[in-house]
Amino acid sequence: MANRWRSAGGNLRAVLQNPSPRQQAPFQSFSALYHTIQAIPRECTGNRVSVKDRAQGRIPAVVFSQELNPSTTTVRSVSKKHLLTTERKQIQAILKSVELPFFCSTRFPLQIRAGSGSSDLLESGNVLPIKIHRDEESGKILNLVFVWADEGSQLKVDVPVVFKGEDVCPGLKKGGHLNKIRATLKYLCPAEHIPPKIEVDVSKLDIGDRVFIPDVEVHPSMKLLSKNETMPICKIVATKLENPESAGV
């Protein structure tokens, strides 16, 4: 594994220092451009090794290819998972900046170095986080799972739904309630067109109005995978009176 990284790393350093406009995807999160995840290879597995890594301020991670479009020439080999460790402080800083709901729908540059503090670049590329394992009691991050998100590859992504316009929504001003039915929508996306979030505008909704999936505009290359397309994303419902008998008082 390390030998393959070394053989591939010769020209990667120059590419990272001078990225071409083509490499900077137009739909990539703005904040992601400032967060290049640094990692080093992890040759061994097991609970003892992971505990030792965490004690040293590192988080075990793995990156692999999702391989949903094998005909694409940019898709990497899926013969082996790449075992890595990342810096806990950097991951925590990224989560604080990007915000957790959007972390797993944001592409990040990844640089794999020969060792902690090393300038020897073994491999690089874009990755998409797909899972964060946490300790149930403490909430500390135990492991991270990434997939390669090279340009041209197709990835399944759960994109968070956010709502805007609640402050001017007619239905809410009348005392209605915004029933948020879908928290995410699953899409098959080209890696370069993954949206960190999907915004749903409720600024013109009245009581009884709903927003359905076809009402939301996304990049035409994105294919919806969420089930039950007829289920609304949200709706404005009337607030029930706690004591209907007192309504006429």
XYZ file of C-alpha atoms in Angstrom, residues 51-198:
148
model
C -6.825 3.057 21.652
C -3.151 3.994 21.330
C -3.870 6.272 18.352
C -6.646 8.053 20.239
C -4.397 8.496 23.268
C -1.928 10.279 20.970
C -4.589 12.706 19.776
C -5.407 10.895 16.548
C -8.598 9.401 15.111
C -8.488 6.117 13.142
C -10.056 6.418 9.703
C -10.598 4.446 6.527
C -11.081 5.586 2.928
C -12.309 3.429 0.061
C -13.998 3.727 -3.335
C -17.769 3.458 -3.470
C -17.438 2.277 -7.111
C -20.891 3.107 -8.447
C -19.653 3.964 -11.929
C -16.899 1.455 -12.809
C -16.652 2.694 -16.403
C -15.301 6.051 -15.236
C -11.555 6.239 -15.769
C -11.033 8.380 -12.661
C -12.437 5.766 -10.275
C -9.725 4.304 -8.045
C -8.992 0.682 -7.379
C -11.380 -0.900 -4.865
C -9.154 -3.887 -4.129
C -8.148 -2.605 -0.700
C -9.317 -0.173 1.948
C -6.785 2.489 2.908
C -6.283 2.558 6.669
C -5.383 6.014 7.997
C -5.278 8.172 11.092
C -6.231 11.851 11.263
C -5.534 14.618 13.758
C -8.338 14.968 16.306
C -7.833 18.728 16.670
C -8.136 19.282 12.936
C -11.289 17.156 12.621
C -12.878 18.961 15.564
C -12.018 22.331 13.989
C -13.562 21.250 10.682
C -16.736 20.044 12.398
C -17.007 23.345 14.247
C -16.593 25.339 11.037
C -18.629 23.254 8.591
C -21.259 22.180 11.159
C -22.105 18.546 11.731
C -25.312 18.308 9.646
C -23.334 19.208 6.518
C -20.092 17.336 7.249
C -21.218 14.145 5.472
C -22.435 16.025 2.399
C -19.291 18.096 1.857
C -16.240 17.103 -0.198
C -12.851 17.696 1.371
C -9.336 17.556 -0.071
C -7.298 14.781 1.549
C -3.511 14.585 1.762
C -1.884 11.364 2.931
C 1.608 12.008 4.322
C 4.366 9.509 5.076
C 4.234 10.370 8.778
C 3.123 12.962 11.297
C 4.685 16.296 10.312
C 6.222 14.802 7.165
C 6.411 16.760 3.898
C 6.486 13.498 1.904
C 3.123 13.321 0.134
C 2.010 9.761 -0.615
C -1.399 10.368 -2.154
C -4.079 13.015 -2.444
C -7.578 13.518 -3.739
C -11.070 14.546 -2.702
C -13.052 12.526 -0.185
C -16.589 12.498 1.179
C -17.210 11.578 4.840
C -19.983 8.996 5.095
C -19.914 7.947 8.742
C -18.758 9.182 12.144
C -18.514 6.614 14.936
C -18.826 8.113 18.423
C -18.617 6.789 21.959
C -22.188 6.467 23.224
C -21.365 7.874 26.657
C -18.741 10.564 26.030
C -19.651 11.520 22.466
C -15.964 11.449 21.454
C -15.213 10.515 17.861
C -13.872 6.965 17.646
C -13.547 6.398 13.891
C -14.164 8.124 10.569
C -15.190 6.580 7.254
C -14.549 8.316 3.916
C -15.061 7.437 0.267
C -12.995 8.806 -2.594
C -14.931 11.589 -4.304
C -12.877 12.098 -7.461
C -14.367 14.141 -10.256
C -16.498 11.942 -12.503
C -17.391 9.359 -9.860
C -20.982 8.759 -8.774
C -21.793 8.707 -5.058
C -24.864 8.058 -2.934
C -25.349 11.012 -0.607
C -27.901 11.877 2.084
C -28.184 15.636 1.635
C -29.532 17.595 4.646
C -32.651 19.708 4.100
C -32.693 23.229 5.553
C -35.619 25.617 5.588
C -35.470 29.342 4.866
C -38.051 32.112 5.000
C -39.699 31.021 8.255
C -39.527 34.595 9.570
C -41.811 35.880 6.786
C -43.945 32.777 6.181
C -47.649 33.836 6.064
C -48.849 30.547 7.534
C -46.499 30.790 10.488
C -47.464 34.423 11.100
C -51.070 33.263 11.385
C -50.050 30.894 14.157
C -49.425 27.819 12.045
C -46.696 25.248 12.628
C -43.992 24.121 10.180
C -44.054 20.329 10.080
C -40.594 19.271 8.846
C -41.234 15.828 7.400
C -37.933 15.054 5.639
C -34.597 15.855 7.275
C -32.539 14.558 4.321
C -32.969 13.530 0.702
C -30.875 10.740 -0.823
C -29.375 11.334 -4.266
C -26.964 9.680 -6.645
C -24.612 12.563 -7.417
C -21.524 13.206 -9.515
C -18.852 13.930 -6.930
C -18.232 17.429 -8.278
C -21.929 18.365 -7.937
C -22.666 17.192 -4.383
C -24.575 19.974 -2.611
C -23.764 20.400 1.109
C -27.463 21.126 1.707
C -30.809 21.528 -0.022
